[in-house]
CSV table of C-alpha atoms in Angstrom, one decimal:
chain,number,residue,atom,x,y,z
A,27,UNK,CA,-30.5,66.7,8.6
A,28,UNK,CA,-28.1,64.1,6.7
A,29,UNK,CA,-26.7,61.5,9.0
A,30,UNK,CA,-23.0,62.9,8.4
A,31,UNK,CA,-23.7,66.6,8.8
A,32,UNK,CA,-25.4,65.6,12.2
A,33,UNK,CA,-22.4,63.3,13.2
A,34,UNK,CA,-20.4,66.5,12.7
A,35,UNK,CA,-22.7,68.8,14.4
A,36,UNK,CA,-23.5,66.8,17.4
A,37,UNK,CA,-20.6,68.2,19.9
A,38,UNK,CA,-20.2,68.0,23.2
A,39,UNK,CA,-21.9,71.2,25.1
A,40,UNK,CA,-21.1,72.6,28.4
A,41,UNK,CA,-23.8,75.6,28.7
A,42,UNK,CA,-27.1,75.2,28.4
A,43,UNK,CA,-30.3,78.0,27.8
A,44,UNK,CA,-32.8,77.7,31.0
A,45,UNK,CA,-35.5,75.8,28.4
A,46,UNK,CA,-37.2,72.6,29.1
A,47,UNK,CA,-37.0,69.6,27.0
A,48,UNK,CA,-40.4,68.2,26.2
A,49,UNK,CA,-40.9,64.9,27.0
A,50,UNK,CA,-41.9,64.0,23.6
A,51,UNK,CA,-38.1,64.7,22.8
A,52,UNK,CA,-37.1,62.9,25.8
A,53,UNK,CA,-39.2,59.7,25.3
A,54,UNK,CA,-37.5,59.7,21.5
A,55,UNK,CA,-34.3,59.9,23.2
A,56,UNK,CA,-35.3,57.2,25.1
A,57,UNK,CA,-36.2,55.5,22.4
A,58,UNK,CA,-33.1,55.3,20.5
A,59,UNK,CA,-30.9,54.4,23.5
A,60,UNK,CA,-33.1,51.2,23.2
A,61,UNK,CA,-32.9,50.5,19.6
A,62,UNK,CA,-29.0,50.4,20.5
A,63,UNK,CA,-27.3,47.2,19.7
A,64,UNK,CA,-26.4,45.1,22.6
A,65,UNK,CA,-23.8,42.4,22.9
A,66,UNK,CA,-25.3,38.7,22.6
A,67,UNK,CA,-28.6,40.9,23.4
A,68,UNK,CA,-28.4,41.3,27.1
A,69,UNK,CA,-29.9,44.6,26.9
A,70,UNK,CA,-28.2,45.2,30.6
A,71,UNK,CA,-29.0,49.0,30.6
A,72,UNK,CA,-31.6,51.0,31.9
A,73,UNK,CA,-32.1,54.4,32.4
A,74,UNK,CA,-33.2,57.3,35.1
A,75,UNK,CA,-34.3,60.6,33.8
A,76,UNK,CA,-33.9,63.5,36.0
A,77,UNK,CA,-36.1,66.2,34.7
A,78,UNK,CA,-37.2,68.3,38.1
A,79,UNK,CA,-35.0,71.0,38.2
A,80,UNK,CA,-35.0,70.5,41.7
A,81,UNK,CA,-33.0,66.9,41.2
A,82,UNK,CA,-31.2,68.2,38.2
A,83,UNK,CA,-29.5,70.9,40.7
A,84,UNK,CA,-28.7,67.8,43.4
A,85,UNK,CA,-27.0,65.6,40.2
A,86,UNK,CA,-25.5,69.1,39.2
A,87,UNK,CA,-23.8,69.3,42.0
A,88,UNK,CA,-22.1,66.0,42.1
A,89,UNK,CA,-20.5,66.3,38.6
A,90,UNK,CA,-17.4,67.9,37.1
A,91,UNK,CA,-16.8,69.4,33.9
A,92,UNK,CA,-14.3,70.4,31.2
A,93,UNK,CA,-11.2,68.8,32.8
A,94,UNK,CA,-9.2,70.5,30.3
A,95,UNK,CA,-10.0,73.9,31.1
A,96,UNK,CA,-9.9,75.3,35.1
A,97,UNK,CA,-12.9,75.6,36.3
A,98,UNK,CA,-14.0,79.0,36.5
A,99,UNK,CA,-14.1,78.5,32.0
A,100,UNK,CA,-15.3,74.6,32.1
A,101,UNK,CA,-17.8,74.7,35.2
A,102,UNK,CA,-21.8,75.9,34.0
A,103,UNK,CA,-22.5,78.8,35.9
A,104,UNK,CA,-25.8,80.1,37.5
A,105,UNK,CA,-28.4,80.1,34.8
A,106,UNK,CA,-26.1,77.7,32.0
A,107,UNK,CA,-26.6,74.4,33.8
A,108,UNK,CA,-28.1,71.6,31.9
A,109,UNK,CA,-32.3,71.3,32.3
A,110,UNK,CA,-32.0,66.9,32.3
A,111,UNK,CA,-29.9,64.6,33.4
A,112,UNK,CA,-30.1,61.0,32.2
A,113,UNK,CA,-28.2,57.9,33.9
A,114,UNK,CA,-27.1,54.9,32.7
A,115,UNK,CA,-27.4,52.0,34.6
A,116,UNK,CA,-25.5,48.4,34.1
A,117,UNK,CA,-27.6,45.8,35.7
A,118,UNK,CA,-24.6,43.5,36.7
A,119,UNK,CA,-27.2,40.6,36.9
A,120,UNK,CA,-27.5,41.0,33.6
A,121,UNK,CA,-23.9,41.4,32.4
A,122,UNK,CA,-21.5,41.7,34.9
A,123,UNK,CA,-19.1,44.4,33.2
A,124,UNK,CA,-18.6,42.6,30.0
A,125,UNK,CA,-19.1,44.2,27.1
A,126,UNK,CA,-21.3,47.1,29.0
A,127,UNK,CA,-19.1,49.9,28.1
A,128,UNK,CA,-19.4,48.8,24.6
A,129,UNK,CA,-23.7,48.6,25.1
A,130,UNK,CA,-23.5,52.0,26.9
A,131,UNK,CA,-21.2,53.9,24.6
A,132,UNK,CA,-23.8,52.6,21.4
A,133,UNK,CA,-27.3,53.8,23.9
A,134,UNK,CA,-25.7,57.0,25.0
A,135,UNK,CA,-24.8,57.6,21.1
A,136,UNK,CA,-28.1,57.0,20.1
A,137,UNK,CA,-29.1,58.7,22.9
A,138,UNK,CA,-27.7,61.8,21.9
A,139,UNK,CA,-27.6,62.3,18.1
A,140,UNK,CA,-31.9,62.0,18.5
A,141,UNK,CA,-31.5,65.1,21.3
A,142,UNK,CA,-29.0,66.6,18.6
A,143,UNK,CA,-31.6,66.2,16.2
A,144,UNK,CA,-33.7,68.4,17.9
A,145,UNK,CA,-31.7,71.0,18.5
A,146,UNK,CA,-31.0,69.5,22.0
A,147,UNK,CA,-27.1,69.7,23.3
A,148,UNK,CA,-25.4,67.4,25.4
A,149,UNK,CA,-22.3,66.4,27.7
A,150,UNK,CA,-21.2,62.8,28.7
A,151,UNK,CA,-20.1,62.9,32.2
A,152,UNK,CA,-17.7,60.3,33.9
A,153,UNK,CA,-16.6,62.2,36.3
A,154,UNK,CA,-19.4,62.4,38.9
A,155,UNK,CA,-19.9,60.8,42.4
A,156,UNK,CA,-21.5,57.8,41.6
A,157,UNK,CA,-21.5,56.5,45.2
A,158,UNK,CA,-23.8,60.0,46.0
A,159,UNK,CA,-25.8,59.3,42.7
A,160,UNK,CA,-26.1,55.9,43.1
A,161,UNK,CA,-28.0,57.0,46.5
A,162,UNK,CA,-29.7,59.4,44.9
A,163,UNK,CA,-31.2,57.3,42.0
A,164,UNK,CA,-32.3,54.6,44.5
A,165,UNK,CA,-30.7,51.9,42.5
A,166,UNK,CA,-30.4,48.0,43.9
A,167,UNK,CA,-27.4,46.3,44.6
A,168,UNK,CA,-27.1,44.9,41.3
A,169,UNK,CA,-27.4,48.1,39.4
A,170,UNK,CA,-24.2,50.3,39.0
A,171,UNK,CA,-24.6,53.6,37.8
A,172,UNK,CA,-22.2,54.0,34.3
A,173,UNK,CA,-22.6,57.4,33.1
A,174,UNK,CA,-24.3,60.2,33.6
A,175,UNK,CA,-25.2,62.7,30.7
A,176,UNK,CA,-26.5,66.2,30.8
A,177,UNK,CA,-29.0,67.9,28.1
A,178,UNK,CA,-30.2,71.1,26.9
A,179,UNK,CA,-30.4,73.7,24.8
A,180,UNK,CA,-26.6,75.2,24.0
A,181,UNK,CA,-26.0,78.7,24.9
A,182,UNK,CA,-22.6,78.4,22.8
A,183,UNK,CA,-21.6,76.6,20.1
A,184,UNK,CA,-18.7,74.1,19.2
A,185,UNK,CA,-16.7,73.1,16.5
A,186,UNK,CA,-14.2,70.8,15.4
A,187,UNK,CA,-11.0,71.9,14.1
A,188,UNK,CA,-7.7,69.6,12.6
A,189,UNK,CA,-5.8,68.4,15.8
A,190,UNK,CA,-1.9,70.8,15.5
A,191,UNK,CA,1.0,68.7,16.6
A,192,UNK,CA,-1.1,65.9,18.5
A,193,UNK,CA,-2.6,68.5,20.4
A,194,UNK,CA,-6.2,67.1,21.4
A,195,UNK,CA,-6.8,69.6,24.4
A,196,UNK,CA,-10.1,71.3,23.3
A,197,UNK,CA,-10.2,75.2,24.4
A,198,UNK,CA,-12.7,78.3,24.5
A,199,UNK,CA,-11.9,80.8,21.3
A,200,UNK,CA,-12.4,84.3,21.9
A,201,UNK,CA,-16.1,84.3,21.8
A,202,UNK,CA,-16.2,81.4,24.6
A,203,UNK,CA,-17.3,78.9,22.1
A,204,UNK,CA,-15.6,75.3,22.4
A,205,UNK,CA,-13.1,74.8,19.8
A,206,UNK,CA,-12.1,70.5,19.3
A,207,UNK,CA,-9.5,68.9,17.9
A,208,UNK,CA,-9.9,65.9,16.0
A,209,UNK,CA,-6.9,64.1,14.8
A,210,UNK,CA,-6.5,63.5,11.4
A,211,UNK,CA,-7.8,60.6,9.5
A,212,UNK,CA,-4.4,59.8,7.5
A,213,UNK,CA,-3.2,59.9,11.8
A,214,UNK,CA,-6.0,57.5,12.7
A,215,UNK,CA,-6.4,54.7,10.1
A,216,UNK,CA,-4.0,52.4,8.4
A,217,UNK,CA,-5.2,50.5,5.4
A,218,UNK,CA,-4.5,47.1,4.6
């Protein structure tokens, strides 16, 4: 796949087909989180993968999803829930918040374009309970837990459309597929 046409393609997904993700795919995942740049170097991430489907319902539990949409439409149902979970963790030893969201945003990029590239969806999650995950991920007091993103195969697809009046909110069409709007490019850059 060219580098733009999977820039394009890799979308956020929100339901996910009851497959497994070989850990071949995940250790490549892994891979290119770490061949992220890192400000000065630091390299102050590291990662748990939760793969046991088992743990993966526990992390499920403590997420949210689709904030734009209520949650009957946004929330995976029984059977569309992601197969892996991956977190990121800032070691604040390491970097104490500056310049991590910068470091995590180029990993979980990374991160996800190599899943995409195997067919493997995704969804960035922020809103979690990272007090409960931080428990369950056994992590030391100088580890915070970042993000956490969730991976599988889609069960839907999603596409990008031309943001309509500033509108950004993305929406299910008729077929439940996600529909996103991206602003413009004339809206978004101004040449000097």
């Amino acid at each position: 796949m060219e580098l733009m046409e999977l820039l394009k393609l890799r979308r956020t997904y929100r339901r996910f087909k009851q497959e497994p993700i070989s850990d071949e795919i995940i250790d490549e995942m892994l891979t290119a989180a770490r061949y992220a740049s890192s400000a000065a170097n630091l390299q102050p991430l590291s990662y748990v993968v939760v793969k046991s489907q088992e743990k993966v319902k526990e992390v499920f539990e403590h997420t949210k999803w689709a904030g734009y949409l209520p949650k009957e439409e946004g929330q995976p149902k029984a059977g569309e829930e992601p197969v892996l979970f991956i977190g990121i963790i800032e070691n604040e030893n390491i970097n104490r918040g500056q310049y991590c969201d910068t470091d995590a945003g180029l990993a979980i990029s990374n991160m996800t374009l190599a899943a995409w590239s195997h067919g493997v969806g995704s969804c960035i999650i922020g809103a979690c309970d990272k007090a409960e995950l931080s428990k369950m991920f056994d992590l030391k007091e100088e580890q915070k837990l970042h993000t956490v993103v969730a991976f599988g195969y889609p069960s839907h697809t999603s596409k990008m459309e031309d943001a309509k009046d500033g509108n950004i909110k993305y929406y299910l069409d008729e077929n439940k597929d996600y529909v996103v709007p991206k602003r413009k490019l004339e809206d978004i850059v101004k040449y000097l």
